[in-house]
mmCIF file of C-alpha atoms in Angstrom:
data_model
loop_
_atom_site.group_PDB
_atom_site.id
_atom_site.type_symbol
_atom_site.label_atom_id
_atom_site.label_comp_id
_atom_site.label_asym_id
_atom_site.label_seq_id
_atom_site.Cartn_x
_atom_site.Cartn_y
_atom_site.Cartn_z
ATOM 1 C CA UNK A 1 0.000 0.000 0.000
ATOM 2 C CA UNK A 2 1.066 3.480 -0.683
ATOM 3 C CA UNK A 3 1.386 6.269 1.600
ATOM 4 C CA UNK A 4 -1.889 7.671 2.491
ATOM 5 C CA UNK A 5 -3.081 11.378 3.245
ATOM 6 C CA UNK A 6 -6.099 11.703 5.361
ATOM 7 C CA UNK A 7 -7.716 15.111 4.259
ATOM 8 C CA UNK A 8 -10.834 17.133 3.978
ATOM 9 C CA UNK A 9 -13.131 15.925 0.933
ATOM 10 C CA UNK A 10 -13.374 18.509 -1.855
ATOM 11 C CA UNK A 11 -15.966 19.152 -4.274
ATOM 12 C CA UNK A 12 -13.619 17.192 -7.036
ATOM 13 C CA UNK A 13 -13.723 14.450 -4.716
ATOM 14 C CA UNK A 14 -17.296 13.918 -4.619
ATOM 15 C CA UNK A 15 -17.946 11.068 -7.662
ATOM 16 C CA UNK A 16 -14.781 9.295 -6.042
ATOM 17 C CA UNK A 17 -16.355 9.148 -2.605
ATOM 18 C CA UNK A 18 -20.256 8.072 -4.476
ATOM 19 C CA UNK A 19 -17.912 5.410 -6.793
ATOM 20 C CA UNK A 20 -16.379 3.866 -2.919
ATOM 21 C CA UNK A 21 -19.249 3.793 -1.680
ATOM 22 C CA UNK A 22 -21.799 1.987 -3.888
ATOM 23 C CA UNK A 23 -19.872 -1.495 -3.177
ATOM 24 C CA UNK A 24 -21.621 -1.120 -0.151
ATOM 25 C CA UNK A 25 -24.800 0.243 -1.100
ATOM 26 C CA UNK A 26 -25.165 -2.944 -3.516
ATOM 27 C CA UNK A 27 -24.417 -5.421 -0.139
ATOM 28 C CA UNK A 28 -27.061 -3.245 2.071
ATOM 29 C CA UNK A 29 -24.473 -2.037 4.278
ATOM 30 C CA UNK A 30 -24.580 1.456 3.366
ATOM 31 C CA UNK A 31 -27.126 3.870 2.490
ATOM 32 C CA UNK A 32 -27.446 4.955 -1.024
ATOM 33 C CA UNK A 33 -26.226 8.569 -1.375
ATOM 34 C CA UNK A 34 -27.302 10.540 -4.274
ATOM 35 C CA UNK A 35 -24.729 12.615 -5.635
ATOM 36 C CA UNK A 36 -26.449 15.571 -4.910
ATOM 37 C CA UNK A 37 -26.621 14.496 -1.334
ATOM 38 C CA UNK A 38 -22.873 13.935 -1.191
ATOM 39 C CA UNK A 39 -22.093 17.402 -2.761
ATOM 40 C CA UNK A 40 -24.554 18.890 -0.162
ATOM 41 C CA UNK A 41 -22.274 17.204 2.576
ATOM 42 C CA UNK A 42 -19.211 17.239 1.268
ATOM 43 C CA UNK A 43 -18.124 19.580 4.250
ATOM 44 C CA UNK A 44 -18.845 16.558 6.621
ATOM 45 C CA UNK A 45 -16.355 14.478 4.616
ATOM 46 C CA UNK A 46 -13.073 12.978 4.609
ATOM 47 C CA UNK A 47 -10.614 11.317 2.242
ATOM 48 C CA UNK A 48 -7.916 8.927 2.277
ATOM 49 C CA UNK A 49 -5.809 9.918 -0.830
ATOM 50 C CA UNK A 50 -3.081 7.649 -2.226
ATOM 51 C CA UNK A 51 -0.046 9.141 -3.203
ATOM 52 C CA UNK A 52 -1.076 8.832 -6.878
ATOM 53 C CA UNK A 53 -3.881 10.993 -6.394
ATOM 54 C CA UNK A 54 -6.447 8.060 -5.652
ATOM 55 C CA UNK A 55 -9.221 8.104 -3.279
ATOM 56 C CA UNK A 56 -8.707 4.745 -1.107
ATOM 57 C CA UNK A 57 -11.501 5.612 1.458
ATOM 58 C CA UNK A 58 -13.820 8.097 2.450
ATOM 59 C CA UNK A 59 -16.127 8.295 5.705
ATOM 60 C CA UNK A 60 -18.316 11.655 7.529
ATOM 61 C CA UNK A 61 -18.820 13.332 10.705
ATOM 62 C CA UNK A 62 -22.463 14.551 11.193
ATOM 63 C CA UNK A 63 -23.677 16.561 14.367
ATOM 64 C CA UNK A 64 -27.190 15.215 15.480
ATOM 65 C CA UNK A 65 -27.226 17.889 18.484
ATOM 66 C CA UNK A 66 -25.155 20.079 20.735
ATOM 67 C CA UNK A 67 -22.489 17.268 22.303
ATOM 68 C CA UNK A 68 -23.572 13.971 19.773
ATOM 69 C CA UNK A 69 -22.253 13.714 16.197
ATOM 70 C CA UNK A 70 -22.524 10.432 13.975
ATOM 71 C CA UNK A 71 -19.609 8.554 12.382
ATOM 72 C CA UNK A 72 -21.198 7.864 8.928
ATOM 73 C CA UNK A 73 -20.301 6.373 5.344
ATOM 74 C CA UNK A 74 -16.751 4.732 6.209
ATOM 75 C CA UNK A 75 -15.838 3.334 3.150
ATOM 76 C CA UNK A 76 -12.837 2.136 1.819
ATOM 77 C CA UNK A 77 -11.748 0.845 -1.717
ATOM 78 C CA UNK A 78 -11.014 -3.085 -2.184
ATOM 79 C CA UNK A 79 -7.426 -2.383 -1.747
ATOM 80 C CA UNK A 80 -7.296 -0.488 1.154
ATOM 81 C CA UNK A 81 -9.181 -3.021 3.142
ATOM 82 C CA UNK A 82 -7.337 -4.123 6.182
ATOM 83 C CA UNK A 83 -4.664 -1.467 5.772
ATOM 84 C CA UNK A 84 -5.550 0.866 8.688
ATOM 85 C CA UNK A 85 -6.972 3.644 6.249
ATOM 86 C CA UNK A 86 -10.649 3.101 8.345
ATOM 87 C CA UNK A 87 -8.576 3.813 11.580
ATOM 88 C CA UNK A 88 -6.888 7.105 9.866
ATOM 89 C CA UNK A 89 -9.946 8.429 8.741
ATOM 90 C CA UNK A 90 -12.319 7.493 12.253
ATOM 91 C CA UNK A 91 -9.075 9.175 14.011
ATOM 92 C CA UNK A 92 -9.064 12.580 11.321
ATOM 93 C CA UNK A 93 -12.778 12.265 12.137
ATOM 94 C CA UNK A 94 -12.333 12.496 15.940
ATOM 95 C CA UNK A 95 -10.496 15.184 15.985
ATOM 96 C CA UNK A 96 -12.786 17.166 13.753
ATOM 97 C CA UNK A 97 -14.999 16.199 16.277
ATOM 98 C CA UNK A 98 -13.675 17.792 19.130
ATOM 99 C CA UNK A 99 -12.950 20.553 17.242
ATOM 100 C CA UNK A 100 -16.071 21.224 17.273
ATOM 101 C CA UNK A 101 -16.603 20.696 20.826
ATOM 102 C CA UNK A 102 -18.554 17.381 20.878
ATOM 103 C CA UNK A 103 -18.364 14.673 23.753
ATOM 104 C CA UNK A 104 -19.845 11.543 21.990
ATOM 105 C CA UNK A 105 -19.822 9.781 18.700
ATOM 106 C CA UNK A 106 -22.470 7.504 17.554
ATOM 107 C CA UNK A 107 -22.578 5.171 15.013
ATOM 108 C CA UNK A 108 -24.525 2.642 13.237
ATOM 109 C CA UNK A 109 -22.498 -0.504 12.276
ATOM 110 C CA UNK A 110 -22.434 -4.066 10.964
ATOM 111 C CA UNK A 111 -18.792 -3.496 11.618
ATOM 112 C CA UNK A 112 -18.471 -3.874 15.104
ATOM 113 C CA UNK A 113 -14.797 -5.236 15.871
ATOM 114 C CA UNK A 114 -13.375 -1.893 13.943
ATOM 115 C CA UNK A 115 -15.100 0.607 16.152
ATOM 116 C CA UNK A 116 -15.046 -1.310 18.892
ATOM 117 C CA UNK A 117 -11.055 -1.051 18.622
ATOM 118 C CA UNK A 118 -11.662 2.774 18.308
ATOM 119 C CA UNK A 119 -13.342 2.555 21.596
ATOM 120 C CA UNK A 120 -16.812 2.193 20.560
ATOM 121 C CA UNK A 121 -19.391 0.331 23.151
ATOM 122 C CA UNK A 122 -22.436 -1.437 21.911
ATOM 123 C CA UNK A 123 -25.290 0.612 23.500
ATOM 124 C CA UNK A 124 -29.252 -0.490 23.557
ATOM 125 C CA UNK A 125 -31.256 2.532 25.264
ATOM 126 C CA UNK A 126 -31.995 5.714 24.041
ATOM 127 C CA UNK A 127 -28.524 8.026 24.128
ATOM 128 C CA UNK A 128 -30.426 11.414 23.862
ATOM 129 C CA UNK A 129 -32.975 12.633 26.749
ATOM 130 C CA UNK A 130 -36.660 12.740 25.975
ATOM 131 C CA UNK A 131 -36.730 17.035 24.982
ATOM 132 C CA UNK A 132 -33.513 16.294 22.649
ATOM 133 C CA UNK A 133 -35.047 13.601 20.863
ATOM 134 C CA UNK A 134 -38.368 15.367 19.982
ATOM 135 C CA UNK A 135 -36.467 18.454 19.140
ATOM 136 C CA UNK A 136 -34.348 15.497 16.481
ATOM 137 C CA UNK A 137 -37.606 14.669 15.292
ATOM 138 C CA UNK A 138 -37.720 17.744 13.167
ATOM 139 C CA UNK A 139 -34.836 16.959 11.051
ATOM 140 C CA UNK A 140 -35.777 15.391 7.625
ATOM 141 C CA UNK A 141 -31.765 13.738 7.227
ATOM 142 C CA UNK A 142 -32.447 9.468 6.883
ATOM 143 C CA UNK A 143 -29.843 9.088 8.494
ATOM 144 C CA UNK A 144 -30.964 11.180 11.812
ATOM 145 C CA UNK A 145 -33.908 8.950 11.526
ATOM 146 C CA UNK A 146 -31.555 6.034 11.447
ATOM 147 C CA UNK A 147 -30.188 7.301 14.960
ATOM 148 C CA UNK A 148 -33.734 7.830 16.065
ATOM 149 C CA UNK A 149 -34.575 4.545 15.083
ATOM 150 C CA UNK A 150 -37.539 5.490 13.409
ATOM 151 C CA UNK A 151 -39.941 2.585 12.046
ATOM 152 C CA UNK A 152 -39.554 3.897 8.706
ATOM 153 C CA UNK A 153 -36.006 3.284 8.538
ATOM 154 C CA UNK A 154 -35.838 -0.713 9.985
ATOM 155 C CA UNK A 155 -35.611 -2.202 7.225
ATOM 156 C CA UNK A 156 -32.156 -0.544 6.071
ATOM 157 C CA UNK A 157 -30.805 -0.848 9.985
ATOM 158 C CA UNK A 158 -31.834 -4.756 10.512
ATOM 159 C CA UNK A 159 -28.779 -6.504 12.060
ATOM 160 C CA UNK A 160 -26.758 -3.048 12.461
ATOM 161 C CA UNK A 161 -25.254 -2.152 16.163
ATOM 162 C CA UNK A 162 -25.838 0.877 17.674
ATOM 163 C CA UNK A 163 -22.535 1.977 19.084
ATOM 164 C CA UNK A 164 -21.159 4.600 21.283
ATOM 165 C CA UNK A 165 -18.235 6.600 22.082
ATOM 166 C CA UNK A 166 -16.960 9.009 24.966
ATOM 167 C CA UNK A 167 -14.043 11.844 23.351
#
C-alpha cells in the first residue's frame, strides 16, 4: 500500500467518494447517497488519498445535536481493506470532532470489531434525553432517523449495532 493522506473531501472528490461507496450500497451495508446528497455534505467528509492521487476511502462526521455527532459512510476501496486507512480516517474524524466541541460519537455498524477497537461500546437505550429527541424529530436527514430509530427506517438498519463513544 502506498502512503496515504487523510484530508478534507473537496468538491472534485465527490464522484470518487459516491464510486467507494456503492460497493456497499449494492451489499445493504450502506445507504445509497445521491450525488447531490454527497455534494450537499461534502463539508462533513473525509478522504484517504493515495499518493497517486487516488481516493482509497472516504467516511463523515455529522452533528445530530449540541455534544452527539454520527460517524457515517466509512468506506474504503477493495485495496485499502485491512490497511488501517478506516482507523486514519475514524481518528481525522475524531479530531474534527472535538474541534467542534462534541463529547460523543455515535454510530450505526455491521462493523463492530473496527469501532469497537476505536473505543466504541455497543449501546441499547436511548442516548439522547426525551426534549432532545423530539427536538431530532424535526430533522428530515435518513440518516438522523436512522439514529432515532424510526420505524420507517428498519428495514435498512436490521442486524446493524448501535454503538457509542466518549471523546
Amino acid at each position: 500500500m502506498q502512503e496515504i493522506t487523510v484530508r478534507k473531501a473537496r468538491t472534485a472528490d465527490v464522484v470518487a467518494i459516491h464510486g467507494l461507496i456503492q460497493p456497499y450500497v449494492d451489499r445493504n451495508i450502506l445507504l445509497a447517497k445521491d450525488l447531490v446528497v454527497l455534494y450537499e455534505a461534502v463539508q462533513e467528509f473525509c478522504v484517504a488519498e493515495a499518493a497517486d492521487g487516488a481516493i482509497v476511502g472516504c467516511g463523515a462526521l455529522h452533528v445530530l445535536w449540541r455534544d452527539l455527532g454520527e460517524i457515517r459512510t466509512i468506506a474504503t476501496a477493495e485495496g485499502a481493506r485491512g490497511t488501517g486507512v478506516g482507523g486514519r480516517m475514524l481518528d481525522f474524524l475524531k479530531r474534527e470532532a472535538l474541534d467542534l466541541g462534541l463529547e460523543r460519537l455515535f454510530c450505526l455498524t455491521f462493523e463492530t470489531e473496527f469501532f469497537g477497537r476505536h473505543g466504541f461500546v455497543p449501546v441499547a437505550e436511548q442516548i439522547v434525553d426525551e426534549p432532545t429527541y423530539r427536538e431530532i424529530l424535526h430533522s428530515p436527514d435518513a440518516g438522523t432517523a436512522e439514529f432515532l430509530d424510526l420505524p420507517w427506517v428498519k428495514p435498512n438498519t436490521l442486524g446493524n449495532t448501535r454503538m457509542i463513544a466518549r471523546l
